[in-house]
Amino acid sequence: VNHRALTSWVGIARLLAIVLSCLAFSLVASTGDFGGSYGTWCMFTWCFCFSVTLLVLLVELLELYPMLPLSWDDFTSAFSMLAALMVFTSSVVFPATFINSPCNTSYCARQAVATTASCLCFLAYAVEVGLTRAKPGDISSFLSTVPGLLKVFEAYVACLIFSLLDEYGKEPGLMWCVAVYSICFIFTFLIIIFTIGRCLTYIPCSLEKVLVGYNFLALIMYITATVIWPLYSFRGRGRPQNCGRSCSWDRHLGVTFLTIFNLIAYLVDLVYSTRMVFI
C-alpha cells in the first residue's frame, strides 16, 4: 500500500476533489431540479469526476498502475486538466441556469452550497494540475507539460463549440469553420490518446517537429475561422429582441468567443512547442 497517495499534496487535492464533487451532486440530487441538457451535463460532470478521481486514488494507493497498458502519468495529467475544465464549466452553467434571485429558501440554499462546492472542487483540480505540471528542464510525461495541457484545453473547447453549433449548413463559410473545428479536434484528440496509449514512439519521424508543424497549420486554420465565423454569422443580423437561452444568435456568439480562446491556445502551444524543439 502506497500511503503517499493519500498524504502527499497531490493526494490531498484529490481527496478534496472527491469530497466536494460528491457534495455538489448530492445536494443537487436532493433538490430534484437538474432537468434539461444543462442540468444533465452538470450532474454528469460531478459524478464522472468523482468516480474517476476515486478510481485514480485507489489505483495509486494499491500501486496497480504499473500493470496498466498506458502511460499513467500522462493519463492522470490529462484527466486532472479535463476535470478542472469540466467542473469550471459546470460551476458557471449551473447557477446561471437554475439559481433565481432572490435566493431566500432552503431549496435555493442547497443549490448555492452545491455551486460553492463545485467552485472549490475546480480549485482542487487546478491545484493538482499545478502540482503535477512539469517544471522547466524536467524530464516527464508529455501531457504534464504546457503543450500537453494545452492539447487537453483545445480538445475540450472544441467539444464546447460542437455543443453550440446551430444553423451552419446554409453558408459555405460556416461549413468551412465547422470543418476547421472538426479536423483540429480529431488530430488533437488522437495526439492525446496516442500519448496515453504509448503509441507515439512508433511514428517513424521526429514527433516534436511534427507537432510544431501541426500547431502552425491549426493556428492558420483557426485564424481563418476567427474571421469567417462572425462575418457569416452576424452579417446584417442584429440580436433578436425575443432571444432566449437557446437563441441561435447567442449560440453563434458563444462559438465566436470559443474560437478566439482556441486561437490563443494554439498560438501559445506553437510558441512553447517551438521553444522546446528549437531553443
Tab-separated table of C-alpha atoms in Angstrom:
chain	number	residue	atom	x	y	z
A	1	VAL	CA	0.000	0.000	0.000
A	2	ASN	CA	1.366	3.386	-1.036
A	3	HIS	CA	0.367	5.744	1.785
A	4	ARG	CA	1.857	8.741	-0.045
A	5	ALA	CA	-1.079	8.511	-2.442
A	6	LEU	CA	-3.160	9.968	0.392
A	7	THR	CA	-0.654	12.049	2.353
A	8	SER	CA	1.092	13.919	-0.472
A	9	TRP	CA	-0.188	17.314	-1.617
A	10	VAL	CA	-1.495	15.768	-4.835
A	11	GLY	CA	-3.305	13.096	-2.830
A	12	ILE	CA	-4.852	15.695	-0.534
A	13	ALA	CA	-6.041	17.694	-3.550
A	14	ARG	CA	-7.642	14.552	-4.978
A	15	LEU	CA	-9.345	13.757	-1.672
A	16	LEU	CA	-10.782	17.265	-1.550
A	17	ALA	CA	-11.992	16.930	-5.150
A	18	ILE	CA	-13.736	13.651	-4.288
A	19	VAL	CA	-15.496	15.113	-1.242
A	20	LEU	CA	-16.510	18.352	-2.957
A	21	SER	CA	-17.784	16.739	-6.155
A	22	CYS	CA	-19.781	14.247	-4.057
A	23	LEU	CA	-21.230	17.124	-2.033
A	24	ALA	CA	-22.171	19.017	-5.211
A	25	PHE	CA	-24.085	16.236	-6.942
A	26	SER	CA	-25.676	15.038	-3.681
A	27	LEU	CA	-27.115	18.465	-2.899
A	28	VAL	CA	-28.381	18.968	-6.439
A	29	ALA	CA	-29.881	15.464	-6.467
A	30	SER	CA	-31.711	16.244	-3.205
A	31	THR	CA	-33.446	19.199	-4.888
A	32	GLY	CA	-34.552	17.103	-7.862
A	33	ASP	CA	-34.118	20.119	-10.123
A	34	PHE	CA	-31.481	19.250	-12.700
A	35	GLY	CA	-33.563	18.544	-15.770
A	36	GLY	CA	-32.693	19.587	-19.291
A	37	SER	CA	-29.396	19.393	-21.116
A	38	TYR	CA	-27.580	21.868	-18.838
A	39	GLY	CA	-28.621	20.159	-15.604
A	40	THR	CA	-27.789	16.729	-17.001
A	41	TRP	CA	-24.353	17.981	-18.052
A	42	CYS	CA	-23.603	19.380	-14.581
A	43	MET	CA	-24.685	16.175	-12.837
A	44	PHE	CA	-22.670	14.065	-15.279
A	45	THR	CA	-19.599	16.238	-14.679
A	46	TRP	CA	-19.686	15.931	-10.896
A	47	CYS	CA	-20.434	12.185	-10.948
A	48	PHE	CA	-17.822	11.482	-13.637
A	49	CYS	CA	-15.080	13.443	-11.859
A	50	PHE	CA	-15.959	11.856	-8.513
A	51	SER	CA	-15.840	8.321	-9.932
A	52	VAL	CA	-12.632	8.662	-11.949
A	53	THR	CA	-10.763	10.546	-9.188
A	54	LEU	CA	-11.755	7.865	-6.674
A	55	LEU	CA	-10.529	5.200	-9.090
A	56	VAL	CA	-7.227	7.050	-9.621
A	57	LEU	CA	-6.718	7.321	-5.874
A	58	LEU	CA	-7.389	3.604	-5.337
A	59	VAL	CA	-5.049	2.574	-8.162
A	60	GLU	CA	-2.234	4.708	-6.749
A	61	LEU	CA	-2.941	3.569	-3.183
A	62	LEU	CA	-2.659	-0.084	-4.207
A	63	GLU	CA	0.125	0.644	-6.730
A	64	LEU	CA	-1.675	-1.093	-9.583
A	65	TYR	CA	-0.748	1.403	-12.304
A	66	PRO	CA	2.417	-0.459	-13.481
A	67	MET	CA	0.103	-3.268	-14.608
A	68	LEU	CA	-1.965	-0.977	-16.860
A	69	PRO	CA	-1.117	-0.759	-20.598
A	70	LEU	CA	-0.936	3.016	-20.621
A	71	SER	CA	1.181	5.940	-19.517
A	72	TRP	CA	-0.200	6.559	-16.044
A	73	ASP	CA	1.401	9.995	-15.609
A	74	ASP	CA	0.000	11.165	-18.948
A	75	PHE	CA	-3.435	9.820	-18.065
A	76	THR	CA	-3.611	11.495	-14.650
A	77	SER	CA	-2.282	14.795	-16.023
A	78	ALA	CA	-4.814	14.802	-18.858
A	79	PHE	CA	-7.682	13.828	-16.556
A	80	SER	CA	-6.920	16.478	-13.927
A	81	MET	CA	-6.846	19.149	-16.640
A	82	LEU	CA	-10.068	17.848	-18.190
A	83	ALA	CA	-11.773	17.642	-14.791
A	84	ALA	CA	-10.756	21.216	-13.957
A	85	LEU	CA	-12.263	22.457	-17.229
A	86	MET	CA	-15.462	20.421	-16.857
A	87	VAL	CA	-16.067	21.450	-13.245
A	88	PHE	CA	-15.334	25.095	-14.063
A	89	THR	CA	-17.935	24.984	-16.847
A	90	SER	CA	-20.493	23.402	-14.505
A	91	SER	CA	-19.727	25.990	-11.806
A	92	VAL	CA	-20.719	28.703	-14.289
A	93	VAL	CA	-23.603	26.972	-16.078
A	94	PHE	CA	-25.467	25.601	-13.044
A	95	PRO	CA	-26.047	28.858	-11.105
A	96	ALA	CA	-26.746	30.777	-14.314
A	97	THR	CA	-29.417	28.247	-15.284
A	98	PHE	CA	-31.026	27.093	-12.034
A	99	ILE	CA	-30.488	29.703	-9.303
A	100	ASN	CA	-33.014	32.534	-9.304
A	101	SER	CA	-32.807	35.820	-7.415
A	102	PRO	CA	-33.670	36.428	-4.625
A	103	CYS	CA	-32.270	33.233	-3.106
A	104	ASN	CA	-34.057	33.042	0.263
A	105	THR	CA	-35.347	29.464	0.523
A	106	SER	CA	-33.734	26.251	1.789
A	107	TYR	CA	-34.197	24.821	-1.705
A	108	CYS	CA	-32.157	27.648	-3.208
A	109	ALA	CA	-29.642	27.452	-0.352
A	110	ARG	CA	-28.818	23.863	-1.294
A	111	GLN	CA	-28.250	24.946	-4.884
A	112	ALA	CA	-25.993	27.774	-3.700
A	113	VAL	CA	-23.963	25.420	-1.466
A	114	ALA	CA	-23.653	22.966	-4.383
A	115	THR	CA	-22.337	25.802	-6.569
A	116	THR	CA	-19.818	26.775	-3.870
A	117	ALA	CA	-18.690	23.147	-3.560
A	118	SER	CA	-18.302	22.976	-7.333
A	119	CYS	CA	-16.134	26.116	-7.357
A	120	LEU	CA	-13.928	24.712	-4.584
A	121	CYS	CA	-13.730	21.418	-6.485
A	122	PHE	CA	-12.432	23.317	-9.508
A	123	LEU	CA	-9.757	24.898	-7.306
A	124	ALA	CA	-8.754	21.430	-6.038
A	125	TYR	CA	-8.293	20.160	-9.586
A	126	ALA	CA	-6.453	23.347	-10.562
A	127	VAL	CA	-4.070	22.817	-7.632
A	128	GLU	CA	-3.492	19.233	-8.791
A	129	VAL	CA	-2.688	20.466	-12.302
A	130	GLY	CA	-0.239	22.973	-10.857
A	131	LEU	CA	1.430	20.376	-8.627
A	132	THR	CA	1.852	17.779	-11.383
A	133	ARG	CA	2.810	20.179	-14.167
A	134	ALA	CA	6.323	19.602	-15.477
A	135	LYS	CA	8.787	22.285	-14.460
A	136	PRO	CA	11.258	23.727	-16.997
A	137	GLY	CA	14.098	21.262	-17.519
A	138	ASP	CA	12.250	18.283	-16.010
A	139	ILE	CA	12.058	15.018	-17.924
A	140	SER	CA	8.449	13.957	-17.538
A	141	SER	CA	5.336	12.902	-19.416
A	142	PHE	CA	4.266	14.999	-22.405
A	143	LEU	CA	0.735	15.731	-21.163
A	144	SER	CA	2.096	17.249	-17.953
A	145	THR	CA	3.974	19.912	-19.947
A	146	VAL	CA	2.360	23.181	-21.046
A	147	PRO	CA	1.879	21.999	-24.675
A	148	GLY	CA	0.338	18.759	-23.408
A	149	LEU	CA	-2.087	20.550	-21.071
A	150	LEU	CA	-2.972	22.924	-23.898
A	151	LYS	CA	-3.852	19.926	-26.070
A	152	VAL	CA	-6.486	18.918	-23.492
A	153	PHE	CA	-7.756	22.509	-23.349
A	154	GLU	CA	-8.003	22.727	-27.151
A	155	ALA	CA	-9.929	19.466	-27.418
A	156	TYR	CA	-12.335	20.481	-24.645
A	157	VAL	CA	-13.036	23.907	-26.140
A	158	ALA	CA	-13.716	22.216	-29.492
A	159	CYS	CA	-16.295	19.991	-27.752
A	160	LEU	CA	-17.967	23.112	-26.326
A	161	ILE	CA	-18.041	24.587	-29.833
A	162	PHE	CA	-19.724	21.437	-31.179
A	163	SER	CA	-22.384	21.681	-28.463
A	164	LEU	CA	-23.262	25.229	-29.607
A	165	LEU	CA	-23.280	24.673	-33.372
A	166	ASP	CA	-26.608	25.586	-34.932
A	167	GLU	CA	-27.775	26.534	-38.424
A	168	TYR	CA	-24.490	26.422	-40.313
A	169	GLY	CA	-25.396	24.260	-43.315
A	170	LYS	CA	-26.674	27.124	-45.469
A	171	GLU	CA	-23.442	29.136	-45.602
A	172	PRO	CA	-20.238	27.719	-47.166
A	173	GLY	CA	-18.129	29.941	-44.895
A	174	LEU	CA	-19.696	28.471	-41.761
A	175	MET	CA	-19.252	24.962	-43.153
A	176	TRP	CA	-15.536	25.693	-43.592
A	177	CYS	CA	-15.331	26.795	-39.945
A	178	VAL	CA	-17.029	23.573	-38.805
A	179	ALA	CA	-14.509	21.631	-40.885
A	180	VAL	CA	-11.689	23.530	-39.134
A	181	TYR	CA	-13.108	22.705	-35.696
A	182	SER	CA	-13.579	19.042	-36.632
A	183	ILE	CA	-10.170	18.476	-38.233
A	184	CYS	CA	-8.246	20.156	-35.419
A	185	PHE	CA	-10.271	18.318	-32.778
A	186	ILE	CA	-9.673	14.912	-34.382
A	187	PHE	CA	-5.907	15.394	-34.659
A	188	THR	CA	-5.612	16.865	-31.153
A	189	PHE	CA	-7.701	14.048	-29.680
A	190	LEU	CA	-5.585	11.431	-31.462
A	191	ILE	CA	-2.400	13.013	-30.078
A	192	ILE	CA	-3.825	12.757	-26.546
A	193	ILE	CA	-4.985	9.153	-26.999
A	194	PHE	CA	-1.743	8.019	-28.644
A	195	THR	CA	0.285	9.684	-25.893
A	196	ILE	CA	-1.669	7.951	-23.127
A	197	GLY	CA	-1.520	4.648	-25.026
A	198	ARG	CA	2.260	4.934	-25.581
A	199	CYS	CA	1.809	4.718	-29.354
A	200	LEU	CA	3.715	7.849	-30.389
A	201	THR	CA	7.057	6.042	-30.233
A	202	TYR	CA	6.047	4.021	-33.308
A	203	ILE	CA	5.824	7.110	-35.517
A	204	PRO	CA	8.805	6.923	-37.947
A	205	CYS	CA	9.692	10.631	-37.829
A	206	SER	CA	10.590	13.404	-35.428
A	207	LEU	CA	7.461	13.729	-33.294
A	208	GLU	CA	8.402	17.108	-31.843
A	209	LYS	CA	8.812	18.696	-35.268
A	210	VAL	CA	5.567	17.103	-36.463
A	211	LEU	CA	3.740	18.691	-33.516
A	212	VAL	CA	5.256	22.082	-34.325
A	213	GLY	CA	4.082	21.763	-37.936
A	214	TYR	CA	0.608	20.671	-36.841
A	215	ASN	CA	0.308	23.552	-34.374
A	216	PHE	CA	1.277	26.002	-37.120
A	217	LEU	CA	-1.336	24.625	-39.534
A	218	ALA	CA	-4.004	24.553	-36.807
A	219	LEU	CA	-3.193	28.159	-35.923
A	220	ILE	CA	-3.589	29.253	-39.568
A	221	MET	CA	-6.891	27.378	-39.852
A	222	TYR	CA	-8.234	28.922	-36.641
A	223	ILE	CA	-7.235	32.388	-37.840
A	224	THR	CA	-9.470	31.890	-40.869
A	225	ALA	CA	-12.303	30.578	-38.664
A	226	THR	CA	-11.949	33.536	-36.279
A	227	VAL	CA	-12.526	35.899	-39.215
A	228	ILE	CA	-15.069	33.923	-41.233
A	229	TRP	CA	-17.389	32.672	-38.467
A	230	PRO	CA	-18.532	36.098	-37.140
A	231	LEU	CA	-18.526	37.526	-40.686
A	232	TYR	CA	-21.062	34.971	-41.920
A	233	SER	CA	-22.940	34.642	-38.616
A	234	PHE	CA	-23.687	38.314	-37.882
A	235	ARG	CA	-23.591	39.950	-41.307
A	236	GLY	CA	-26.779	42.025	-41.458
A	237	ARG	CA	-28.178	40.324	-38.348
A	238	GLY	CA	-28.762	42.037	-35.034
A	239	ARG	CA	-29.684	40.264	-31.826
A	240	PRO	CA	-33.434	39.447	-31.828
A	241	GLN	CA	-35.486	41.038	-29.067
A	242	ASN	CA	-37.037	37.693	-28.073
A	243	CYS	CA	-33.698	35.890	-27.939
A	244	GLY	CA	-33.939	33.271	-25.150
A	245	ARG	CA	-31.440	30.816	-23.667
A	246	SER	CA	-31.338	28.617	-26.769
A	247	CYS	CA	-31.304	31.523	-29.215
A	248	SER	CA	-29.307	30.845	-32.374
A	249	TRP	CA	-27.722	34.323	-32.255
A	250	ASP	CA	-26.362	33.721	-28.739
A	251	ARG	CA	-25.051	30.313	-29.782
A	252	HIS	CA	-23.146	31.855	-32.681
A	253	LEU	CA	-21.740	34.487	-30.329
A	254	GLY	CA	-20.581	31.758	-27.955
A	255	VAL	CA	-18.867	29.928	-30.827
A	256	THR	CA	-17.133	33.193	-31.770
A	257	PHE	CA	-15.606	33.628	-28.311
A	258	LEU	CA	-14.659	29.950	-28.020
A	259	THR	CA	-12.950	30.161	-31.411
A	260	ILE	CA	-10.883	33.087	-30.143
A	261	PHE	CA	-9.969	31.117	-26.990
A	262	ASN	CA	-8.760	28.178	-29.064
A	263	LEU	CA	-6.871	30.505	-31.401
A	264	ILE	CA	-4.965	31.887	-28.409
A	265	ALA	CA	-4.397	28.353	-27.102
A	266	TYR	CA	-2.915	27.180	-30.418
A	267	LEU	CA	-0.724	30.289	-30.569
A	268	VAL	CA	0.674	29.660	-27.069
A	269	ASP	CA	1.021	25.964	-27.922
A	270	LEU	CA	3.052	26.821	-31.034
A	271	VAL	CA	5.324	29.172	-29.091
A	272	TYR	CA	6.007	26.617	-26.339
A	273	SER	CA	6.477	23.740	-28.781
A	274	THR	CA	8.888	25.772	-30.905
A	275	ARG	CA	10.920	26.742	-27.831
A	276	MET	CA	11.066	23.102	-26.657
A	277	VAL	CA	12.251	21.820	-30.041
A	278	PHE	CA	14.486	24.554	-31.434
A	279	ILE	CA	15.624	26.544	-28.398
